[in-house]
Short mmCIF file of C-alpha atoms and ligand atoms in Angstrom, two decimals:
data_model
loop_
_atom_site.label_atom_id
_atom_site.label_comp_id
_atom_site.label_asym_id
_atom_site.label_seq_id
_atom_site.Cartn_x
_atom_site.Cartn_y
_atom_site.Cartn_z
CA MET A 16 27.44 28.17 -8.01
CA THR A 17 29.83 26.02 -9.90
CA THR A 18 28.97 23.85 -12.86
CA GLN A 19 31.87 21.47 -12.28
CA PRO A 20 30.37 17.96 -12.25
CA VAL A 21 32.61 16.62 -9.48
CA GLN A 22 33.73 18.16 -6.19
CA LYS A 23 36.61 17.45 -3.88
CA ASN A 24 35.90 14.53 -1.50
CA ASP A 25 33.12 13.13 -3.75
CA THR A 26 33.11 9.36 -4.01
CA LEU A 27 32.04 8.06 -7.39
CA GLU A 28 32.10 5.08 -9.71
CA VAL A 29 34.08 5.55 -12.90
CA THR A 30 35.23 3.56 -15.91
CA PHE A 31 38.74 4.17 -17.21
CA THR A 32 39.08 4.75 -20.93
CA ASP A 33 42.70 5.79 -21.33
CA LEU A 34 46.08 6.35 -19.65
CA SER A 35 47.69 9.74 -19.07
CA HIS A 36 51.30 10.41 -20.08
CA ASP A 37 52.45 9.38 -16.62
CA GLY A 38 50.41 6.18 -16.63
CA ALA A 39 47.42 7.25 -14.49
CA GLY A 40 43.97 5.94 -15.41
CA VAL A 41 41.82 8.51 -17.24
CA ALA A 42 38.06 8.58 -16.67
CA LYS A 43 35.48 11.01 -18.03
CA VAL A 44 32.69 12.11 -15.69
CA LYS A 45 30.12 14.13 -17.68
CA GLY A 46 32.92 15.51 -19.85
CA TYR A 47 35.16 16.27 -16.85
CA THR A 48 38.51 14.45 -16.87
CA LEU A 49 39.62 12.61 -13.76
CA PHE A 50 43.15 11.19 -13.40
CA VAL A 51 43.41 8.24 -11.04
CA PRO A 52 46.79 6.51 -10.54
CA GLY A 53 46.47 2.73 -10.77
CA GLY A 54 43.45 2.50 -13.09
CA LEU A 55 43.76 0.75 -16.45
CA PRO A 56 41.62 1.19 -19.59
CA GLY A 57 38.50 -0.95 -19.38
CA GLU A 58 38.51 -1.11 -15.59
CA ALA A 59 35.73 0.21 -13.35
CA ALA A 60 36.39 1.46 -9.84
CA GLU A 61 35.10 3.45 -6.92
CA VAL A 62 37.28 6.52 -6.52
CA LYS A 63 37.52 9.50 -4.20
CA VAL A 64 38.17 12.96 -5.67
CA ILE A 65 41.16 14.51 -3.95
CA LYS A 66 41.86 17.61 -6.01
CA THR A 67 39.93 19.56 -8.61
CA LYS A 68 41.01 22.12 -11.16
CA LYS A 69 39.16 23.81 -14.00
CA GLY A 70 38.49 21.06 -16.56
CA TYR A 71 40.24 18.22 -14.77
CA GLY A 72 40.89 16.69 -11.39
CA PHE A 73 42.69 13.93 -9.52
CA GLY A 74 41.24 10.96 -7.70
CA LYS A 75 42.35 8.09 -5.50
CA LEU A 76 41.34 4.47 -5.97
CA ILE A 77 39.09 3.12 -3.23
CA LYS A 78 38.19 -0.23 -4.72
CA PHE A 79 37.97 -1.93 -8.07
CA ILE A 80 34.55 -2.94 -9.37
CA GLU A 81 35.95 -4.60 -12.48
CA THR A 82 39.59 -5.27 -13.35
CA SER A 83 41.27 -5.71 -16.70
CA GLU A 84 42.36 -9.18 -17.84
CA ASP A 85 45.64 -7.51 -18.81
CA ARG A 86 46.39 -6.40 -15.24
CA VAL A 87 49.45 -7.99 -13.62
CA GLU A 88 51.26 -7.59 -10.30
CA PRO A 89 54.10 -5.08 -10.87
CA PRO A 90 57.32 -6.95 -10.02
CA CYS A 91 59.30 -3.89 -8.88
CA GLU A 92 59.15 -3.01 -5.19
CA ILE A 93 59.27 0.74 -5.75
CA PHE A 94 56.98 0.82 -8.79
CA ASP A 95 54.24 2.80 -7.01
CA ARG A 96 56.68 5.60 -6.12
CA CYS A 97 59.44 5.63 -8.75
CA GLY A 98 58.92 7.76 -11.86
CA GLY A 99 61.08 5.51 -14.07
CA CYS A 100 58.32 3.09 -15.15
CA GLN A 101 54.62 3.82 -15.52
CA ILE A 102 52.90 0.64 -16.72
CA GLN A 103 54.42 -2.40 -15.02
CA HIS A 104 50.86 -3.26 -13.93
CA LEU A 105 49.86 -3.83 -17.57
CA ASN A 106 50.96 -7.06 -19.29
CA PRO A 107 53.02 -6.99 -22.51
CA LYS A 108 49.94 -7.61 -24.69
CA GLY A 109 48.14 -4.70 -23.01
CA GLN A 110 51.19 -2.45 -23.36
CA ALA A 111 51.46 -3.24 -27.08
CA GLN A 112 47.76 -2.54 -27.64
CA PHE A 113 47.99 0.67 -25.70
CA LYS A 114 51.06 1.92 -27.60
CA TYR A 115 49.40 1.06 -30.90
CA LYS A 116 46.45 3.21 -29.87
CA MET A 117 48.79 5.99 -28.72
CA VAL A 118 50.27 6.16 -32.23
CA THR A 119 46.98 5.90 -34.15
CA ASP A 120 45.26 8.43 -31.85
CA ALA A 121 48.09 10.93 -32.28
CA LEU A 122 48.06 10.51 -36.06
CA GLU A 123 44.29 10.99 -36.19
CA ARG A 124 43.80 13.70 -33.61
CA LEU A 125 46.95 15.76 -33.98
CA GLY A 126 47.84 15.06 -37.58
CA GLY A 127 44.37 14.62 -39.07
CA LEU A 128 45.80 11.45 -40.65
CA LYS A 129 43.05 8.86 -40.69
CA GLU A 130 43.63 6.02 -43.08
CA ILE A 131 47.30 5.37 -42.50
CA LYS A 132 48.59 1.83 -42.32
CA VAL A 133 49.95 1.41 -38.79
CA HIS A 134 51.49 -2.01 -38.16
CA PRO A 135 51.20 -3.86 -34.83
CA VAL A 136 53.89 -2.80 -32.34
CA LEU A 137 57.16 -4.76 -32.54
CA THR A 138 57.72 -5.92 -28.96
CA MET A 139 60.50 -7.64 -26.98
CA ASP A 140 60.29 -11.29 -25.94
CA HIS A 141 61.82 -10.47 -22.57
CA PRO A 142 60.92 -6.84 -21.80
CA TRP A 143 63.22 -6.46 -18.76
CA ALA A 144 66.85 -5.51 -18.04
CA TYR A 145 66.98 -3.93 -21.50
CA ARG A 146 68.47 -0.50 -20.67
CA ASN A 147 72.18 -0.22 -21.39
CA LYS A 148 72.45 2.95 -19.34
CA ALA A 149 71.30 4.43 -16.06
CA SER A 150 71.63 8.06 -15.03
CA VAL A 151 70.91 8.47 -11.36
CA PRO A 152 70.78 11.73 -9.43
CA VAL A 153 72.49 11.83 -6.04
CA ALA A 154 71.19 13.55 -2.90
CA SER A 155 71.39 13.46 0.86
CA ARG A 156 68.54 12.20 3.04
CA GLU A 157 68.82 12.33 6.82
CA GLY A 158 72.56 12.63 6.52
CA GLU A 159 72.89 9.58 4.22
CA LEU A 160 73.87 9.62 0.55
CA ILE A 161 71.08 8.29 -1.64
CA ALA A 162 70.88 7.81 -5.41
CA GLY A 163 67.98 6.64 -7.53
CA PHE A 164 65.23 7.96 -9.76
CA TYR A 165 62.90 10.89 -9.38
CA GLN A 166 59.49 10.23 -7.91
CA LYS A 167 56.52 10.63 -10.28
CA ARG A 168 55.86 14.32 -10.98
CA SER A 169 58.59 15.59 -8.62
CA HIS A 170 62.25 16.05 -7.93
CA PHE A 171 62.14 13.92 -4.82
CA ILE A 172 64.68 11.11 -5.26
CA ILE A 173 63.66 7.54 -4.47
CA ASP A 174 66.72 5.63 -3.27
CA MET A 175 67.15 2.65 -5.59
CA ASP A 176 69.06 -0.57 -5.09
CA HIS A 177 67.92 -2.46 -8.11
CA CYS A 178 66.18 -1.40 -11.31
CA LEU A 179 64.38 -4.14 -13.23
CA ILE A 180 64.53 -2.46 -16.64
CA THR A 181 68.27 -1.80 -16.36
CA ASP A 182 71.05 -4.18 -17.40
CA ASP A 183 72.32 -6.19 -14.40
CA THR A 184 75.95 -5.09 -14.76
CA VAL A 185 74.95 -1.42 -14.95
CA ASP A 186 72.81 -1.94 -11.86
CA GLU A 187 75.68 -3.56 -9.93
CA VAL A 188 78.23 -0.90 -10.94
CA ILE A 189 75.85 1.85 -9.79
CA GLN A 190 75.59 0.12 -6.40
CA GLU A 191 79.37 -0.08 -6.14
CA VAL A 192 79.80 3.63 -7.02
CA LYS A 193 77.19 4.41 -4.34
CA ARG A 194 79.03 2.25 -1.83
CA ILE A 195 82.35 4.02 -2.44
CA ALA A 196 80.65 7.43 -2.38
CA LYS A 197 78.95 6.65 0.95
CA ASP A 198 82.00 5.06 2.47
CA SER A 199 84.33 7.90 1.51
CA GLY A 200 81.88 10.52 2.71
CA ILE A 201 81.82 12.53 -0.52
CA GLU A 202 79.27 15.30 -0.16
CA PRO A 203 76.10 14.77 -2.23
CA TYR A 204 74.83 17.72 -4.27
CA ASN A 205 71.82 19.61 -2.93
CA GLU A 206 69.52 20.98 -5.65
CA GLU A 207 67.93 23.56 -3.38
CA THR A 208 71.04 25.13 -1.86
CA HIS A 209 73.23 24.44 -4.94
CA LYS A 210 75.92 23.16 -2.55
CA GLY A 211 77.72 19.82 -2.40
CA ILE A 212 79.80 17.86 -4.90
CA LEU A 213 78.45 14.65 -6.49
CA ARG A 214 75.42 15.35 -8.72
CA HIS A 215 74.88 12.32 -10.95
CA ILE A 216 76.19 8.80 -11.52
CA ILE A 217 75.95 7.56 -15.10
CA VAL A 218 76.84 4.02 -16.06
CA ARG A 219 76.63 2.66 -19.61
CA VAL A 220 77.46 -0.78 -21.01
CA GLY A 221 78.10 -1.88 -24.57
CA LYS A 222 75.83 -4.93 -24.43
CA GLN A 223 77.64 -6.74 -27.25
CA THR A 224 81.16 -6.01 -25.99
CA ASP A 225 80.54 -5.92 -22.23
CA GLU A 226 82.61 -2.70 -21.99
CA VAL A 227 81.44 -0.39 -19.21
CA MET A 228 81.82 3.39 -18.80
CA VAL A 229 81.26 5.27 -15.53
CA VAL A 230 80.71 9.04 -15.49
CA LEU A 231 80.60 11.02 -12.26
CA VAL A 232 79.07 14.47 -12.60
CA THR A 233 80.36 16.95 -10.04
CA LYS A 234 79.53 20.54 -9.22
CA THR A 235 83.19 21.18 -8.43
CA ASP A 236 86.37 21.05 -10.50
CA GLU A 237 87.84 18.53 -8.10
CA LEU A 238 86.46 15.06 -7.52
CA PRO A 239 87.44 14.14 -3.95
CA PHE A 240 88.42 10.47 -3.45
CA ARG A 241 89.14 10.27 -7.16
CA LYS A 242 91.88 7.71 -6.47
CA ARG A 243 89.49 5.41 -4.65
CA PHE A 244 87.00 5.45 -7.52
CA ILE A 245 89.64 4.70 -10.16
CA LYS A 246 91.25 1.96 -8.08
CA GLU A 247 88.28 0.16 -6.54
CA LEU A 248 85.83 0.25 -9.47
CA PRO A 249 87.98 -1.52 -12.09
CA GLU A 250 89.28 -3.91 -9.43
CA LYS A 251 85.78 -5.13 -8.70
CA PHE A 252 84.49 -4.85 -12.29
CA PRO A 253 87.15 -5.63 -14.93
CA GLN A 254 84.50 -4.80 -17.56
CA ILE A 255 84.96 -1.11 -16.69
CA LYS A 256 87.06 0.39 -19.48
CA SER A 257 86.54 4.08 -18.89
CA ILE A 258 85.92 6.36 -15.89
CA ALA A 259 85.15 10.01 -16.59
CA GLN A 260 84.27 13.11 -14.63
CA ASN A 261 81.93 15.73 -16.03
CA ILE A 262 81.76 19.14 -14.40
CA ASN A 263 78.41 20.90 -14.17
CA LYS A 264 78.56 24.07 -12.05
CA LYS A 265 75.18 25.41 -13.13
CA ARG A 266 71.88 25.49 -11.27
CA THR A 267 70.06 23.40 -13.86
CA ASN A 268 68.12 20.20 -14.52
CA THR A 269 70.45 19.36 -17.38
CA ILE A 270 72.67 16.48 -16.32
CA PHE A 271 75.95 17.29 -18.10
CA GLY A 272 78.11 20.40 -18.00
CA ASN A 273 80.49 21.31 -20.82
CA GLU A 274 83.73 19.92 -19.42
CA THR A 275 84.51 16.21 -19.41
CA ARG A 276 87.77 14.67 -18.16
CA ILE A 277 88.80 11.08 -18.58
CA LEU A 278 90.05 9.99 -15.14
CA TRP A 279 90.98 6.45 -16.03
CA GLY A 280 90.99 4.20 -19.09
CA LYS A 281 89.71 4.90 -22.58
CA GLU A 282 87.85 7.94 -23.94
CA THR A 283 85.09 5.81 -25.40
CA ILE A 284 83.57 2.38 -24.99
CA LEU A 285 82.64 0.17 -27.91
CA ASP A 286 79.40 -1.51 -28.88
CA THR A 287 78.01 -3.10 -32.02
CA ILE A 288 74.56 -3.11 -33.57
CA GLY A 289 74.21 -5.74 -36.26
CA SER A 290 77.53 -5.66 -38.10
CA VAL A 291 78.33 -2.00 -37.36
CA LYS A 292 80.75 -0.98 -34.56
CA PHE A 293 80.33 2.15 -32.47
CA ALA A 294 82.60 4.10 -30.14
CA ILE A 295 80.60 6.04 -27.54
CA SER A 296 81.80 9.10 -25.54
CA PRO A 297 80.49 10.13 -22.12
CA ARG A 298 78.11 12.81 -23.41
CA SER A 299 77.00 11.24 -26.66
CA PHE A 300 73.47 10.06 -27.21
CA TYR A 301 73.25 6.33 -27.82
CA GLN A 302 69.97 4.43 -27.97
CA VAL A 303 69.23 2.83 -24.59
CA ASN A 304 67.73 -0.42 -25.85
CA PRO A 305 70.21 -1.99 -28.29
CA GLU A 306 68.13 -5.11 -29.00
CA GLN A 307 65.20 -3.03 -30.21
CA THR A 308 67.46 -0.41 -31.82
CA ARG A 309 68.51 -3.08 -34.26
CA VAL A 310 64.86 -3.79 -35.07
CA LEU A 311 64.21 -0.05 -35.46
CA TYR A 312 67.22 0.60 -37.71
CA GLU A 313 66.44 -2.42 -39.87
CA LYS A 314 62.95 -1.03 -40.39
CA ALA A 315 64.38 2.43 -41.18
CA MET A 316 66.71 0.79 -43.74
CA GLU A 317 63.82 -1.14 -45.28
CA TYR A 318 61.74 2.07 -45.56
CA ALA A 319 64.67 3.96 -47.14
CA GLU A 320 64.60 1.42 -50.05
CA LEU A 321 68.19 2.09 -51.04
CA ALA A 322 69.37 0.80 -54.40
CA GLY A 323 73.04 1.73 -53.94
CA LYS A 324 73.63 5.12 -55.55
CA GLU A 325 71.46 7.50 -53.55
CA THR A 326 72.48 10.63 -51.69
CA VAL A 327 71.04 10.41 -48.18
CA ILE A 328 70.83 12.98 -45.36
CA ASP A 329 70.61 11.70 -41.77
CA ALA A 330 69.36 14.57 -39.61
CA TYR A 331 69.84 14.37 -35.82
CA CYS A 332 72.41 11.63 -36.39
CA GLY A 333 73.96 11.34 -32.86
CA ILE A 334 77.13 9.26 -33.13
CA GLY A 335 76.23 8.31 -36.69
CA THR A 336 74.42 5.08 -35.95
CA ILE A 337 71.73 5.31 -38.63
CA SER A 338 74.12 7.10 -41.04
CA LEU A 339 76.55 4.16 -40.96
CA PHE A 340 73.77 1.64 -41.46
CA LEU A 341 72.63 3.66 -44.49
CA ALA A 342 76.19 4.12 -45.81
CA GLN A 343 76.50 0.37 -46.30
CA LYS A 344 73.88 0.60 -49.04
CA ALA A 345 73.87 4.23 -50.26
CA GLY A 346 76.05 6.30 -52.58
CA GLN A 347 76.82 9.15 -50.19
CA VAL A 348 75.50 9.93 -46.69
CA TYR A 349 75.54 13.29 -44.90
CA GLY A 350 74.92 13.27 -41.14
CA VAL A 351 74.25 16.30 -38.93
CA GLU A 352 74.04 16.53 -35.15
CA ILE A 353 74.16 19.38 -32.60
CA VAL A 354 76.53 17.83 -29.99
CA PRO A 355 80.15 18.26 -31.23
CA GLU A 356 81.48 15.23 -29.27
CA ALA A 357 78.86 13.04 -30.92
CA ILE A 358 80.10 14.21 -34.34
CA GLU A 359 83.67 13.37 -33.31
CA ASP A 360 82.43 9.90 -32.37
CA ALA A 361 80.52 9.66 -35.65
CA ARG A 362 83.70 10.39 -37.65
CA LYS A 363 85.66 7.83 -35.63
CA ASN A 364 82.88 5.34 -36.18
CA ALA A 365 82.99 5.82 -39.94
CA GLU A 366 86.73 5.04 -39.79
CA LEU A 367 86.21 2.12 -37.45
CA ASN A 368 83.84 0.58 -39.98
CA GLU A 369 85.94 1.60 -43.00
CA LEU A 370 83.07 3.54 -44.52
CA THR A 371 84.35 6.41 -46.64
CA ASN A 372 81.10 7.60 -48.20
CA VAL A 373 79.87 9.49 -45.10
CA THR A 374 80.38 13.15 -44.15
CA PHE A 375 79.44 14.54 -40.76
CA GLU A 376 78.89 18.10 -39.65
CA ALA A 377 78.19 19.49 -36.17
CA GLY A 378 75.44 22.09 -35.80
CA PRO A 379 71.66 22.51 -35.70
CA ALA A 380 70.03 20.44 -38.45
CA GLU A 381 67.74 23.38 -39.26
CA GLU A 382 70.80 25.51 -40.17
CA VAL A 383 73.23 22.98 -41.58
CA ILE A 384 70.81 21.29 -44.01
CA PRO A 385 69.60 24.56 -45.63
CA ASN A 386 73.31 25.44 -46.05
CA TRP A 387 74.04 22.12 -47.69
CA TYR A 388 71.08 22.69 -50.00
CA LYS A 389 72.47 26.11 -50.98
CA GLN A 390 75.79 24.43 -51.75
CA GLY A 391 74.00 22.09 -54.12
CA ILE A 392 73.64 19.00 -51.93
CA LYS A 393 70.29 17.50 -52.79
CA ALA A 394 69.23 14.32 -51.05
CA ASP A 395 67.23 11.54 -52.68
CA ILE A 396 66.28 10.33 -49.21
CA VAL A 397 66.14 12.21 -45.91
CA VAL A 398 66.11 10.35 -42.60
CA VAL A 399 65.17 12.33 -39.48
CA ASP A 400 65.40 11.11 -35.88
CA PRO A 401 64.69 14.19 -33.77
CA PRO A 402 64.42 14.47 -29.96
CA ARG A 403 60.97 14.52 -28.33
CA LYS A 404 60.13 18.04 -29.46
CA GLY A 405 60.19 16.89 -33.09
CA CYS A 406 61.66 18.54 -36.18
CA ASP A 407 62.32 22.23 -36.38
CA GLU A 408 59.88 23.99 -38.75
CA ALA A 409 62.81 25.39 -40.80
CA LEU A 410 64.08 21.85 -41.40
CA LEU A 411 60.66 20.67 -42.60
CA GLN A 412 60.47 23.65 -44.97
CA THR A 413 63.90 22.81 -46.39
CA ILE A 414 62.76 19.21 -46.97
CA LEU A 415 59.73 20.53 -48.84
CA GLU A 416 61.99 22.68 -51.04
CA MET A 417 64.59 19.96 -51.56
CA LYS A 418 61.91 17.42 -52.49
CA PRO A 419 63.67 14.13 -51.66
CA LYS A 420 61.62 11.27 -53.11
CA ARG A 421 61.35 9.66 -49.69
CA VAL A 422 61.52 10.70 -46.03
CA VAL A 423 62.03 8.17 -43.23
CA TYR A 424 60.93 9.65 -39.92
CA VAL A 425 62.18 7.91 -36.76
CA SER A 426 60.25 9.31 -33.81
CA CYS A 427 60.29 8.93 -30.03
CA ASN A 428 57.14 11.00 -29.61
CA PRO A 429 53.94 10.15 -31.54
CA ALA A 430 52.52 13.66 -30.91
CA THR A 431 55.32 15.53 -32.66
CA LEU A 432 55.51 12.82 -35.34
CA ALA A 433 51.83 13.47 -36.15
CA ARG A 434 52.36 17.25 -36.16
CA ASP A 435 55.36 17.01 -38.51
CA LEU A 436 53.71 14.49 -40.84
CA ARG A 437 50.85 16.98 -41.23
CA VAL A 438 53.36 19.62 -42.43
CA LEU A 439 54.90 17.17 -44.90
CA GLU A 440 51.48 16.04 -46.14
CA ASP A 441 50.39 19.66 -46.64
CA GLY A 442 53.55 20.14 -48.66
CA GLY A 443 52.68 17.29 -51.05
CA TYR A 444 54.04 14.18 -49.31
CA LYS A 445 52.07 11.06 -48.47
CA THR A 446 52.56 8.91 -45.38
CA ILE A 447 52.74 5.34 -46.65
CA GLU A 448 53.05 3.34 -43.42
CA VAL A 449 54.06 3.58 -39.77
CA GLN A 450 55.79 0.91 -37.68
CA PRO A 451 55.74 1.39 -33.87
CA VAL A 452 58.64 -0.31 -32.07
CA ASP A 453 58.57 -0.82 -28.32
CA MET A 454 61.99 0.47 -27.28
CA PHE A 455 60.90 1.28 -23.74
CA PRO A 456 58.77 -1.54 -22.25
CA GLN A 457 57.12 -0.80 -18.86
CA THR A 458 57.10 2.91 -19.68
CA MET A 459 54.71 5.17 -21.57
CA HIS A 460 57.29 5.99 -24.24
CA CYS A 461 56.78 4.74 -27.75
CA GLU A 462 59.09 4.82 -30.75
CA ALA A 463 57.80 4.66 -34.32
CA VAL A 464 59.23 4.81 -37.82
CA ALA A 465 57.27 6.28 -40.72
CA LYS A 466 57.75 6.02 -44.47
CA ILE A 467 56.75 9.13 -46.37
CA GLU A 468 56.87 9.62 -50.15
CA LEU A 469 56.39 12.37 -52.67
N1 SAH C 517 69.90 9.03 -34.70
C1 SAH C 517 70.63 8.92 -33.47
C2 SAH C 517 70.26 9.96 -32.40
C3 SAH C 517 68.81 10.25 -32.16
S1 SAH C 517 68.45 11.18 -30.71
C4 SAH C 517 70.48 7.52 -32.89
O1 SAH C 517 69.60 6.76 -33.28
O2 SAH C 517 71.28 7.16 -32.01
C5 SAH C 517 68.33 12.81 -31.27
C6 SAH C 517 69.66 13.49 -31.49
O3 SAH C 517 69.38 14.82 -31.94
C7 SAH C 517 70.52 13.67 -30.24
O4 SAH C 517 71.80 13.16 -30.51
C8 SAH C 517 70.58 15.19 -30.03
O5 SAH C 517 71.82 15.64 -29.51
C9 SAH C 517 70.34 15.72 -31.43
N2 SAH C 517 69.79 17.07 -31.59
C10 SAH C 517 68.94 17.73 -30.79
N3 SAH C 517 68.58 18.91 -31.35
C11 SAH C 517 69.22 18.99 -32.54
C12 SAH C 517 69.24 19.96 -33.59
N4 SAH C 517 68.53 21.07 -33.51
N5 SAH C 517 69.99 19.71 -34.66
C13 SAH C 517 70.72 18.56 -34.76
N6 SAH C 517 70.73 17.61 -33.81
C14 SAH C 517 70.00 17.82 -32.71
#
């Protein structure tokens, strides 16, 4: 006898209360969690249970009993299959409310932080075509080269002709690269057999400068039909300023390998955010939504409350974007980042903007910052902008020892933000306020910036 309240093939009526990380409706049936793709919070539906596990199961929508007033028709043709977006069926107001709840829930449940001032999400007026970059895996299907995004919860590639959250130029250049690749007969990479040549196509545009970079990731040292790519691409798109090849010979999900060669044009493309200019290399991290990045960085600057003489550390600095914003108003800025090419870019960017009060060092933040501290570098303000897994524990401990008067935490994952804020609070800091910024409309991702003081 099982005590599980629902069984496979049961048909039941449920009310959705939440969304899962991949955008499925979440319903509770006598404490048992059911994930049903398509359901939105507040909606009621008849569903059929298709799979059960201990503690949770999956269902399929049969029919809606009540729909949300925030439900809209998803405009993308492949929305139901593609894993790129999760919530196109929720209108912007609904997305903002949901992301607000995502942040407050994480702070409460995972950080035990109840009475924190969380501001309404800062959203985009036109939440489409915002991505300045697309990274599409290549594969072969029935003898044809395809390239697109991974299907939800799998490594099955959905062939994509047009992506509504990607910049139009990036979208068109991807299609042209695909056309040349198909026409030349270059062999697509096969993840299972680890054979083939072309693995990924990456296209990035500097939205303010219109400069485009194309990166072709290959499994092999040689890129066959290299001449065709470097002739035909810039001929059709004069905005293309750089074409690079990156070599990744490993059996891995990581997109880039260690070796990058510039095949044609410049080593970097340029972009600007506000009044600051940036040069960007093929492998460097650069925020994907420049319009909202500006909003985010302005908020980070406001929270840093710089008077002009402070020493500031920017941890996880990438190509120095936040560091250079801070340097305009601080005494001295130290930036640290793990990718050496990004640090090279950061140094170039400091020069490009004629900012001399910034020092960059490549290495893990959790090692470099404790070293700086030993050498006597003591920050008045620390800014952190870690990847999704959050800050390393050793870095948080160093912050607690260093005791900067203020920490500005820029986060792309509310769960690790909440976890790390708890550590800082236990060490004597107080979270003053949190500002969520929607950098990734139509998706479940949410960015937030927090101001923390001693
Ligand atoms: N602040 C930058 C980058 C943020 S993304 C911007 O806004 O553009 C996070 C960055 O952290 C990435 O550039 C990544 O390469 C870097 N990173 C990841 N792990 C790291 C670590 N342990 N130490 C330092 N940097 C790290």
